[in-house]
Short mmCIF file of C-alpha atoms in Angstrom, two decimals:
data_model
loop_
_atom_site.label_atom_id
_atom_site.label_comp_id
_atom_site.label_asym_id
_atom_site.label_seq_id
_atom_site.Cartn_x
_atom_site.Cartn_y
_atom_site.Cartn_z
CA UNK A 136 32.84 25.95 -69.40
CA UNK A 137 34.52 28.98 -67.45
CA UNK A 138 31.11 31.02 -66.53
CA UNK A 139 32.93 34.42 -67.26
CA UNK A 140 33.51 33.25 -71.13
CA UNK A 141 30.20 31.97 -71.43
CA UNK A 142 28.53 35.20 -69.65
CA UNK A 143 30.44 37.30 -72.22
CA UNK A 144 29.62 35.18 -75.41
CA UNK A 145 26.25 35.66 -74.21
CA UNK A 146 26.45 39.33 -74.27
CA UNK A 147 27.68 39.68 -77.62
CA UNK A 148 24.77 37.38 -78.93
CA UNK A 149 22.26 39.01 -77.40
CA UNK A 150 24.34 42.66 -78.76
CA UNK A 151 23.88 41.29 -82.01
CA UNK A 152 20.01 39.82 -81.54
CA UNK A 153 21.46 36.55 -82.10
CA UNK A 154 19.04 34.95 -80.01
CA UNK A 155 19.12 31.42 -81.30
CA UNK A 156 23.12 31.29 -80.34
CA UNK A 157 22.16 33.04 -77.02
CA UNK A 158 19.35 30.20 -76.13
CA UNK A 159 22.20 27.71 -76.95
CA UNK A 160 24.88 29.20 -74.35
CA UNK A 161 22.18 29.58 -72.12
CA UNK A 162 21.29 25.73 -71.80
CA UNK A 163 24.76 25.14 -70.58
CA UNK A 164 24.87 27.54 -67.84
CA UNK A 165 24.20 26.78 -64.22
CA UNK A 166 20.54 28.22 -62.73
CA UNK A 167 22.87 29.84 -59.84
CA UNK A 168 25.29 31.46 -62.82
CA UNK A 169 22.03 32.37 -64.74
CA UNK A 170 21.14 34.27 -61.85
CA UNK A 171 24.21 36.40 -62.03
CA UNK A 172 23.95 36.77 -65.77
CA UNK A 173 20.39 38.68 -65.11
CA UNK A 174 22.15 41.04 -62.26
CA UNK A 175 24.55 42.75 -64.90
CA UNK A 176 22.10 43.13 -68.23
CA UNK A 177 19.98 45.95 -68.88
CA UNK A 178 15.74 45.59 -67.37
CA UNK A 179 14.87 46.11 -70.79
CA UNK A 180 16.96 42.54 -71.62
CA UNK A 181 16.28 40.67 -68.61
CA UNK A 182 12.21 39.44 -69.73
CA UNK A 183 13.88 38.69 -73.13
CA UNK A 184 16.42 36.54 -71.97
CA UNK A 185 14.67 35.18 -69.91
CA UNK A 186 11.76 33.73 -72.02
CA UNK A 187 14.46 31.79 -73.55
CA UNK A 188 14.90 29.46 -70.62
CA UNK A 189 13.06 25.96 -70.54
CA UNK A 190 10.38 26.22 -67.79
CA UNK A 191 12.16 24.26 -65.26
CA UNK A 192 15.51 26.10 -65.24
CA UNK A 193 13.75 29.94 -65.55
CA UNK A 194 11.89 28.79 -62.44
CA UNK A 195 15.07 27.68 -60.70
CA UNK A 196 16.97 30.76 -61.61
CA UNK A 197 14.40 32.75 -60.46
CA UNK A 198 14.77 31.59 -57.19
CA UNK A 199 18.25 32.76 -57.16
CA UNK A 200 17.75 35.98 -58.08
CA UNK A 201 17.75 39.10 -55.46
CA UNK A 202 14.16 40.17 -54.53
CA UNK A 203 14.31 43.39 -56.97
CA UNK A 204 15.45 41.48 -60.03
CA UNK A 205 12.26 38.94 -59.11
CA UNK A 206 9.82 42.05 -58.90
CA UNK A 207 11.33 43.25 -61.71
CA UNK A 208 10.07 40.57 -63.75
CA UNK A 209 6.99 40.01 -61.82
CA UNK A 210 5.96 43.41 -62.21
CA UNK A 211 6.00 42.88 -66.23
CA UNK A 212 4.70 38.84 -66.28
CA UNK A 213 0.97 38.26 -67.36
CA UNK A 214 -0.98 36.30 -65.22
CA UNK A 215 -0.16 33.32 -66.90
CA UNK A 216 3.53 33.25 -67.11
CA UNK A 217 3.53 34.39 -63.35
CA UNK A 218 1.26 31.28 -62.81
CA UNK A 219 4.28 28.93 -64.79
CA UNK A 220 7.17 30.53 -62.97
CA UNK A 221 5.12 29.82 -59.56
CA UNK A 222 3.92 26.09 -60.23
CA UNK A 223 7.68 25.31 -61.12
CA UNK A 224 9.42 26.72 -57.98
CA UNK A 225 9.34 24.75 -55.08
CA UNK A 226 6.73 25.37 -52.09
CA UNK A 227 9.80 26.73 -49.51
CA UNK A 228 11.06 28.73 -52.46
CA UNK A 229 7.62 30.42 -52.85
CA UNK A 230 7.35 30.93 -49.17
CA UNK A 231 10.81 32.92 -49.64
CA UNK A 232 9.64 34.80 -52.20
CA UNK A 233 6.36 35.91 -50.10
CA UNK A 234 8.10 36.99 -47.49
CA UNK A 235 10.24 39.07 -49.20
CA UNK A 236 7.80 41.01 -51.30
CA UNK A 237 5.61 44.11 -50.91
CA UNK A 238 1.87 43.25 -50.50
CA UNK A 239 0.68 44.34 -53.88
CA UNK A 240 3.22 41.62 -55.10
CA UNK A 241 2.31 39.21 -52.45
CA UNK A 242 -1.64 39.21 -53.46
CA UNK A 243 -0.04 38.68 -57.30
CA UNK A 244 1.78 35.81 -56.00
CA UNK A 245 -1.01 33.71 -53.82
CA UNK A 246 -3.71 35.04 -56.96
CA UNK A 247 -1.83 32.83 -58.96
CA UNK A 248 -0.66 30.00 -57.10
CA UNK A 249 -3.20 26.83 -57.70
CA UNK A 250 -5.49 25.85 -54.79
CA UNK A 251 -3.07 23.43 -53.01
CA UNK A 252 -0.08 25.73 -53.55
CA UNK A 253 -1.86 28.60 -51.84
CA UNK A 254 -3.77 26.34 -48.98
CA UNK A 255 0.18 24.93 -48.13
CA UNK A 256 2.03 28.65 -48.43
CA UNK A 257 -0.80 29.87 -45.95
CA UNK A 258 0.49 27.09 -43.66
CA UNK A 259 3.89 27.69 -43.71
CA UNK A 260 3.17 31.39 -43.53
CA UNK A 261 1.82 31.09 -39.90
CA UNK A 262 4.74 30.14 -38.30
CA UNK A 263 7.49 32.14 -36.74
CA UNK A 264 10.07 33.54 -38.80
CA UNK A 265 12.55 32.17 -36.91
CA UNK A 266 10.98 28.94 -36.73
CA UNK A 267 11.57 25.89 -38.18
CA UNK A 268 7.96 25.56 -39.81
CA UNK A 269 8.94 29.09 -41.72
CA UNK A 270 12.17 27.12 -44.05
CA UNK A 271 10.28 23.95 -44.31
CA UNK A 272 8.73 22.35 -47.48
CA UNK A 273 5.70 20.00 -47.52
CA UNK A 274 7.44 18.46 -50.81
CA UNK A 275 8.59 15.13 -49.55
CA UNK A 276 7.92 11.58 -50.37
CA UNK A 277 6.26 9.54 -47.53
CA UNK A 278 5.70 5.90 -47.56
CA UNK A 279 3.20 3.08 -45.78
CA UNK A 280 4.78 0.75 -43.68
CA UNK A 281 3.27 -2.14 -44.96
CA UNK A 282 4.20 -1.03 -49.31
CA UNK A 283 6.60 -3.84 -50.36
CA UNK A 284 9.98 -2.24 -52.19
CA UNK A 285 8.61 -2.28 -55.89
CA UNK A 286 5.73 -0.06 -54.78
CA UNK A 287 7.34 2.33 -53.08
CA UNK A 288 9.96 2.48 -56.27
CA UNK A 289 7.48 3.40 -58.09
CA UNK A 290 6.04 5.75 -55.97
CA UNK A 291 9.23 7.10 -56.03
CA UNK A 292 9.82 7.68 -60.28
CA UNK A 293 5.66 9.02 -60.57
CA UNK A 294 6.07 11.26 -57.70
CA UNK A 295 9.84 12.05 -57.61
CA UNK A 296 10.18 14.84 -60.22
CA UNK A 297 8.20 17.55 -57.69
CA UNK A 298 9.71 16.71 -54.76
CA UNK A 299 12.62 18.41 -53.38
CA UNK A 300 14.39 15.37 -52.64
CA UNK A 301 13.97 11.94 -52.80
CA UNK A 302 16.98 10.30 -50.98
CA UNK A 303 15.16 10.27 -47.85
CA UNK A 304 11.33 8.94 -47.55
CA UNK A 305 9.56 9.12 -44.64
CA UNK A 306 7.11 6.11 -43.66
CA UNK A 307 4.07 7.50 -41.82
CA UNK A 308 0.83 5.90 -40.37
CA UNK A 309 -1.68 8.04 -39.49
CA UNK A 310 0.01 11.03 -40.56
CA UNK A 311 2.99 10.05 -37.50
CA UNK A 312 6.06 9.69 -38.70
CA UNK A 313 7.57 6.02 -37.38
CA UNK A 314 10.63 5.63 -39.58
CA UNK A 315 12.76 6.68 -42.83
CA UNK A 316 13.91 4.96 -45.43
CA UNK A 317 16.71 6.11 -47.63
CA UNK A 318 16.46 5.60 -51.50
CA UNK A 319 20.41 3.28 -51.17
CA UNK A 320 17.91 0.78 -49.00
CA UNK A 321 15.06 0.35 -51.50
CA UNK A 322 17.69 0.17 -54.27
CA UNK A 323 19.72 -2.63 -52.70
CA UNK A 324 16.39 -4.33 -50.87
CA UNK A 325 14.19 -7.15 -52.86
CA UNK A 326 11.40 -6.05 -54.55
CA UNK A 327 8.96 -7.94 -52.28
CA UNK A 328 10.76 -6.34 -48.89
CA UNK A 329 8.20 -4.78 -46.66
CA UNK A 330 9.03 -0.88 -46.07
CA UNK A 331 8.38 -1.42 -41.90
CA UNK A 332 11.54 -4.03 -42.25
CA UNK A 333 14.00 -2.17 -43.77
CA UNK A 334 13.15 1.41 -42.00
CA UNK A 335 15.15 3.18 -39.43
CA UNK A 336 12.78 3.67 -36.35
CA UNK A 337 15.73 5.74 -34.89
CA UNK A 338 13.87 8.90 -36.06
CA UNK A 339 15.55 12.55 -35.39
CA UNK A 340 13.12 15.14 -36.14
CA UNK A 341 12.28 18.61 -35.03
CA UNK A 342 9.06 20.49 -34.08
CA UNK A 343 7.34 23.21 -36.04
CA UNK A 344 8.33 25.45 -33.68
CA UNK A 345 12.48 24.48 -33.00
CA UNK A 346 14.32 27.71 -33.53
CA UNK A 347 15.70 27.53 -36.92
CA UNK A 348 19.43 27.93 -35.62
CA UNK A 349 18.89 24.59 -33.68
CA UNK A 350 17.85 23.18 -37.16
CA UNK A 351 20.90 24.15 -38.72
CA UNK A 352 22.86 22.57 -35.55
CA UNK A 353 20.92 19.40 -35.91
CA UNK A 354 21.42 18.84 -39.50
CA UNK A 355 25.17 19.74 -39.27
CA UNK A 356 25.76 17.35 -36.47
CA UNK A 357 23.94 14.52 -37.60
CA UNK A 358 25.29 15.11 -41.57
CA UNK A 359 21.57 14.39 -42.55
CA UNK A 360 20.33 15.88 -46.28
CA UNK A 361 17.43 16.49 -44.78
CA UNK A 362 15.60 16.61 -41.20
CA UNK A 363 11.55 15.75 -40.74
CA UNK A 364 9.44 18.23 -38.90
CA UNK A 365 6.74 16.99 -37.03
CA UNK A 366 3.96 19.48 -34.86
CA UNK A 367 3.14 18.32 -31.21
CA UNK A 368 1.82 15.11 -31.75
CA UNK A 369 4.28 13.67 -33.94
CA UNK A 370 2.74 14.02 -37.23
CA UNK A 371 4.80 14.51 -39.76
CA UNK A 372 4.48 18.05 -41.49
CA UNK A 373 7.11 18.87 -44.19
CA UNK A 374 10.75 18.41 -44.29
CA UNK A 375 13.96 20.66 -43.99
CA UNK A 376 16.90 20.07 -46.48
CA UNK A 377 20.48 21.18 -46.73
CA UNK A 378 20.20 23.84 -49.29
CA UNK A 379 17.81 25.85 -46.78
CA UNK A 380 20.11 25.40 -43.61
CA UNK A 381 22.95 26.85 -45.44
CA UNK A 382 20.63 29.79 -45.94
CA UNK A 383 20.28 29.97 -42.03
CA UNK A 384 23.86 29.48 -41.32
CA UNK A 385 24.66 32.60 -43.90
CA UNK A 386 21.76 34.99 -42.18
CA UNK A 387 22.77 33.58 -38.68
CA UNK A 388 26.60 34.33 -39.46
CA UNK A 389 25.82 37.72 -40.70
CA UNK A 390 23.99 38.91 -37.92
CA UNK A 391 26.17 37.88 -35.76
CA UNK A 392 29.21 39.42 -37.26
CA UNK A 393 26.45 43.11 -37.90
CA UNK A 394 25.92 42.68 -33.61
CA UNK A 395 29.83 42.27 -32.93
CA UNK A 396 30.60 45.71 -35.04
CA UNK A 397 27.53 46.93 -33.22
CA UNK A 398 25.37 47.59 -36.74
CA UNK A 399 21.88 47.26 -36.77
CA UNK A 400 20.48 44.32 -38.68
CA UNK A 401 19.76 45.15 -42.80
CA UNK A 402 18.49 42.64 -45.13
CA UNK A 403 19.17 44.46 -48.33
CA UNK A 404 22.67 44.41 -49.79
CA UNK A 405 25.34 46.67 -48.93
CA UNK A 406 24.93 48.98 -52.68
CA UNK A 407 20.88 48.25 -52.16
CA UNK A 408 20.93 49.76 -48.67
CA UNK A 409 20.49 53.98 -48.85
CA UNK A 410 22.93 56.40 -46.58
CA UNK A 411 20.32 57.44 -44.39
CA UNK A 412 19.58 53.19 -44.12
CA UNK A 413 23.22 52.92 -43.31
CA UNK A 414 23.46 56.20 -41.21
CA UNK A 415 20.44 54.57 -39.27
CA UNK A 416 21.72 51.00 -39.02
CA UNK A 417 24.68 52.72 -37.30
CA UNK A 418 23.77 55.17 -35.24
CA UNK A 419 22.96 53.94 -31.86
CA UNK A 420 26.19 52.13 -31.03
CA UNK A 421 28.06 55.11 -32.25
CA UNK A 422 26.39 57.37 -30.30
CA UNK A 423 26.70 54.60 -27.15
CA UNK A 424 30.11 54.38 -27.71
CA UNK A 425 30.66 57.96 -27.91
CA UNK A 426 28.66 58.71 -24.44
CA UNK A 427 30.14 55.56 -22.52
CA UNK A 428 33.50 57.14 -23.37
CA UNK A 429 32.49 59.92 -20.72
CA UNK A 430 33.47 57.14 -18.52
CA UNK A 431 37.28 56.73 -19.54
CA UNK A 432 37.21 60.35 -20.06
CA UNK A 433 36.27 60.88 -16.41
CA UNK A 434 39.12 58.90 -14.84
CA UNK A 435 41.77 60.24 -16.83
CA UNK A 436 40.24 63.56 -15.97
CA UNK A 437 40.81 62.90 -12.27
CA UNK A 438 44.14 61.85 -12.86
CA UNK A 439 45.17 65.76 -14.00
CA UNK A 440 48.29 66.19 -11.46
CA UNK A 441 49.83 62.62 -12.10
CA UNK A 442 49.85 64.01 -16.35
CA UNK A 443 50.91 67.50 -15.96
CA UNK A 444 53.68 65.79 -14.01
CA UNK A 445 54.96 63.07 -15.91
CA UNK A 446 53.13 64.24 -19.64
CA UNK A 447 55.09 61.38 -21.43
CA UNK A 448 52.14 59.13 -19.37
CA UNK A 449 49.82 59.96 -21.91
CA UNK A 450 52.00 58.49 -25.04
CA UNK A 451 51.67 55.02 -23.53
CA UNK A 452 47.52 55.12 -23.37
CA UNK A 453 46.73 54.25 -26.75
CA UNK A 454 48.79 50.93 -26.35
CA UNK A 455 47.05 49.81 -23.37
CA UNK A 456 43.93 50.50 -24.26
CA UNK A 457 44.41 49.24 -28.44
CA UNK A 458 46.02 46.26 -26.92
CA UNK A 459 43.41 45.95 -23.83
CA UNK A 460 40.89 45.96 -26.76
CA UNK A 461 42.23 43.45 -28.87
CA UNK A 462 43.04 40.74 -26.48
CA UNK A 463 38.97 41.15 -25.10
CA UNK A 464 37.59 40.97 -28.47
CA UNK A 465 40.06 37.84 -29.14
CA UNK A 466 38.72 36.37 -26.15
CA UNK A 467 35.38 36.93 -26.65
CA UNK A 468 34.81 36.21 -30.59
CA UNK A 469 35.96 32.82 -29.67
CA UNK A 470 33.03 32.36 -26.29
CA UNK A 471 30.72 33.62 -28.80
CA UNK A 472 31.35 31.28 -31.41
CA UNK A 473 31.73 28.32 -28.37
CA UNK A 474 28.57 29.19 -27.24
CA UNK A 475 26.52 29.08 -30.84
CA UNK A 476 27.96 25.36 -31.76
CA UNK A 477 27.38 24.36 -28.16
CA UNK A 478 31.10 23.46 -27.80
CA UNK A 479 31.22 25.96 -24.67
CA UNK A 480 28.33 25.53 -21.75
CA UNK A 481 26.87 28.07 -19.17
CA UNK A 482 28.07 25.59 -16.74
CA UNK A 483 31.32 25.95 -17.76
CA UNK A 484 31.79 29.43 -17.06
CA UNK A 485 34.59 29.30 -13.52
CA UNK A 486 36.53 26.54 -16.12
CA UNK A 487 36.26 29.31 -18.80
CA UNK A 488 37.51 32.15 -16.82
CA UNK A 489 40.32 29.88 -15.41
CA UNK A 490 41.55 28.99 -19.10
CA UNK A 491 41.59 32.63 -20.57
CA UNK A 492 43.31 33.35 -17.02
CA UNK A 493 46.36 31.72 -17.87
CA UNK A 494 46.17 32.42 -21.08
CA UNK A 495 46.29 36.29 -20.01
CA UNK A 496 48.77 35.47 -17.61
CA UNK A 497 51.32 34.13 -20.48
CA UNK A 498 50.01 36.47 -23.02
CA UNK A 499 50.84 39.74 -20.52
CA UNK A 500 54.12 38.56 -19.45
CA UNK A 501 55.53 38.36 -23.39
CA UNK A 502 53.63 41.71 -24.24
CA UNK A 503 55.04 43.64 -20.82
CA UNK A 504 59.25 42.38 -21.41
CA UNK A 505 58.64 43.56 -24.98
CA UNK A 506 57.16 46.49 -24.71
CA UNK A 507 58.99 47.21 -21.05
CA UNK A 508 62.66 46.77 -23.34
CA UNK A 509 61.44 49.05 -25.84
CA UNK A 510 59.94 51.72 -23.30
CA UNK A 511 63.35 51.40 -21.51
CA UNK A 512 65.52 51.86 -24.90
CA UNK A 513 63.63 54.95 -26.32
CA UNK A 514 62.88 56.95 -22.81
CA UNK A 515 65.74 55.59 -20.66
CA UNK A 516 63.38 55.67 -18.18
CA UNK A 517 63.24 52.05 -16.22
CA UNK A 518 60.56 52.84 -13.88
CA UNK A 519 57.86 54.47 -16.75
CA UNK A 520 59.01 51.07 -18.19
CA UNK A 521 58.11 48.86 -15.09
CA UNK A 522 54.77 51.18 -14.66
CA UNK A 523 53.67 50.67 -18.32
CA UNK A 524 54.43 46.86 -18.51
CA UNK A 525 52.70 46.24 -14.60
CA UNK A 526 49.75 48.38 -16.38
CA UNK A 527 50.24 45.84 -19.20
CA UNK A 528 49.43 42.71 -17.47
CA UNK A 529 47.23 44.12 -15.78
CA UNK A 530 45.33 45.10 -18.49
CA UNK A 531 45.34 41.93 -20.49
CA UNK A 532 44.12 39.71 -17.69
CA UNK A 533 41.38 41.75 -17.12
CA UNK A 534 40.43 42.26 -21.11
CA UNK A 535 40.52 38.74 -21.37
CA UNK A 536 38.17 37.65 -18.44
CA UNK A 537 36.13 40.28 -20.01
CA UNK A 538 36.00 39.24 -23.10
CA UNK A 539 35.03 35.47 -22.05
CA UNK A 540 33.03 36.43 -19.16
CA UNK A 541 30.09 39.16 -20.95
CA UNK A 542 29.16 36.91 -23.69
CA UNK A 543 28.29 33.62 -21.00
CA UNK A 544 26.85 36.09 -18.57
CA UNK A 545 24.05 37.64 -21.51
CA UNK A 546 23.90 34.04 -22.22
CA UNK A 547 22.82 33.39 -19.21
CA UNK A 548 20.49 36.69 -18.96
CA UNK A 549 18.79 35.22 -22.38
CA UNK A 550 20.60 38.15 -24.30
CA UNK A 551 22.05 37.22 -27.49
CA UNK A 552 25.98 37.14 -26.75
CA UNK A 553 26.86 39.00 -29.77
CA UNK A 554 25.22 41.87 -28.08
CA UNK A 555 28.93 41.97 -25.71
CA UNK A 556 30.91 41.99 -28.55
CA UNK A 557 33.41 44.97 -29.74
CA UNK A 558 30.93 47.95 -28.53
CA UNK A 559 30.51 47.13 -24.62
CA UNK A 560 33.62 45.21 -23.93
CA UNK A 561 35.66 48.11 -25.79
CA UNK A 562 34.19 50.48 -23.62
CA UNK A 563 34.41 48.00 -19.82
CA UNK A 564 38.10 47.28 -21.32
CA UNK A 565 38.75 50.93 -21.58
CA UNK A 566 37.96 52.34 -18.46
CA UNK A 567 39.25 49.58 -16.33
CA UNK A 568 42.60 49.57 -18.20
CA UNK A 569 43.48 53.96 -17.62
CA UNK A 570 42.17 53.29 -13.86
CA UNK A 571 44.94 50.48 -13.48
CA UNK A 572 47.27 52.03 -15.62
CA UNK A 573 47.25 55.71 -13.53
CA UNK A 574 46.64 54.23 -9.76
CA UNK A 575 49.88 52.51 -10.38
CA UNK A 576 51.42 55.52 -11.98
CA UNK A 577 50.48 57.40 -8.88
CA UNK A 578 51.77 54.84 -6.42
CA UNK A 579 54.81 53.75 -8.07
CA UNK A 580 55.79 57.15 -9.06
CA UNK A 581 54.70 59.22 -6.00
CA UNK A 582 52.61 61.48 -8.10
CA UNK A 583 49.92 61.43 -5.36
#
């Protein structure tokens, strides 16, 4: 059903303490949907409501809740119900949760976990946060290489249910990981099949200690549901799945996109996040931006005379430098993104500046006769017209190699290339484009 009919039937019920009805509806919504059910009711409702979800799907659509919805409902659990909500989840879930959450809640948490549950969150808790041991979970099936078919089936339904999937098993000896199996080639094997001949030994796997980013790369590129990790000696230590990449390629994407407006990383949501937060977050580039306009400011300064000559040379600035601007944040949103799926290289950096070369060159041309035509119709002026459109090219050629060039050169430096986004290319773009656009007022014009 449509989840905005369901989410208001299920406000009327619980208006009208219908709770029986309400528990009904419920049972037919999605855990994600139940999620953003609890985001619009009242606190007062939300421990209510949700006592009326089976155990399984409460602990699933707690995990999809924001982090002060979950310490809402932490803060009022007993001991008991937080220990239920916490055996349900799974491990990487929990792991989330932990990281998210203020120490007093954190304590609550690991109190409450069960022995193994708090022995394999401390594990996972000592990796990097960017690393893949921090997203993984140690809920996977693994297999013997020498279990026949019919054993590892049945492995497979008494294990299954806790594990967060079971379309990929992973055979191990020794704790090493030496193949996978997928559940379409125990289903379509013999029951007597030995695991070690129907596994792939073709494993792809990361380490512990693989930059989650690459993760996300890996498991995009090879399709997989899920990738092993192993540590440094090939033993096989949990597993990442889909549902936690997409997580990475979300945070990964938003960072990116805070560096390139030159904002300061915030994990909190936009309405979560306080003005002075927000004031904060945006400060420094602002006030970079503001100084490193000195720069312009200086070289139009020394170009006094050639304005209080020819004034109608200042109406023409904002074009060059808005379209200077665009065409170097064109050019280098689409390094940036190059460089993250590896579909650009460092070593192709002369190949890159060659491409966006005559891409300027074309680009400039079309810009200059178009703007040149209309210069030359409004002002009747042809050579302002031949000044501005020369100024034109000019400018676009050298926005463009710009814009490709900064993000491959902080690649290079180790700098993350969202770093030469909008702020410092805006500000390179700008001074270079009134220094070309004046010197060849003052030449072409005899302003000197």
């Amino acid at each position: 059903m449509n989840f905005s009919f369901l989410k208001e039937k299920a406000f009327q019920s619980l208006e009208n303490k219908r709770y029986l009805t309400l528990k009904n509806i419920l049972q037919d919504m999605n855990p994600a949907d139940l999620a953003l059910l609890f985001q619009d009711m009242e606190k007062n409702d939300v421990y209510i409501v949700f006592r009326l979800l089976p155990k399984e799907v409460s602990a699933e659509t707690f995990s999809y809740m924001d982090s002060e919805m979950q310490m809402h409902l932490i803060s009022i659990f007993s001991d008991s119900e937080l220990s239920e909500v916490i055996d349900q989840l799974y491990l990487d879930d929990t792991v989330d949760l932990i990281e998210e959450m203020p120490a007093n809640f954190v304590s609550r948490i690991i109190k409450n976990a069960n022995d193994s549950t708090r022995k394999m969150i401390n594990e996972i808790l000592k990796y990097p946060n960017d690393s893949a041991g921090s997203i993984m979970t140690v809920e996977y099936v693994y297999l013997h290489k020498d279990m026949c078919v019919k054993e590892s089936i049945e492995k497979i339904r008494s294990v299954g249910w806790v594990k967060e999937t079971i379309y990929n098993c992973y055979v191990t000896d020794s704790r090493k990981l030496i193949g996978v199996v997928t559940l379409l080639d125990l289903l379509t094997s013999e029951d007597d099949t030995k695991i070690s001949d129907i596994m792939d030994t073709n494993i792809i796997s990361v380490n512990t200690y693989e930059h989650r980013e690459s993760v996300a790369k890996k498991l995009s590129k090879y399709d997989f549901m899920a990738i092993p990790v192993v540590d440094n000696e090939e033993r096989l230590v949990g597993i990442i799945t889909f549902d936690d990449v997409m997580d990475v390629f979300e945070e990964e994407a938003t960072e990116d996109i805070e560096k390139m407006a030159g904002i300061s990383h915030n994990d909190e949501s936009y309405f979560k996040t306080s003005v002075f937060k927000h004031v904060n977050n945006r400060m420094f580039w602002l006030m970079f931006l503001m100084l490193s306009s000195t720069i312009t400011g200086l070289i139009i300064d020394n170009f006094q005379l050639q304005i209080a000559t020819i004034p109608l040379l200042v109406s023409f600035m904002p074009t060059l430098m808005g379209t200077g601007g665009n065409c170097g944040s064109q050019s280098s949103a689409l390094i940036i993104r190059g460089l993250s799926v590896d579909e650009i290289q460092l070593k192709d950096f002369f190949k890159v500046i060659f491409k966006e070369f005559r891409i300027a060159l074309v680009c400039s041309i079309i810009l200059a006769v178009v703007n040149g035509v209309r210069i030359y119709l409004m002002y009747k002026d042809i050579q302002i017209a031949i000044v501005v459109s020369l100024a034109l090219i000019f400018t676009v050629i050298i926005s463009k190699i710009i814009g490709c060039s900064l993000p491959m050169l902080a690649k290079r430096l180790k700098i993350d290339p969202t770093i030469m986004a909008t702020p410092i290319i805006s500000t390179c773009v700008d001074a270079s484009s009134m220094f070309i656009y004046f010197t060849l007022a003052t030449k072409m014009l005899n302003l000197a």
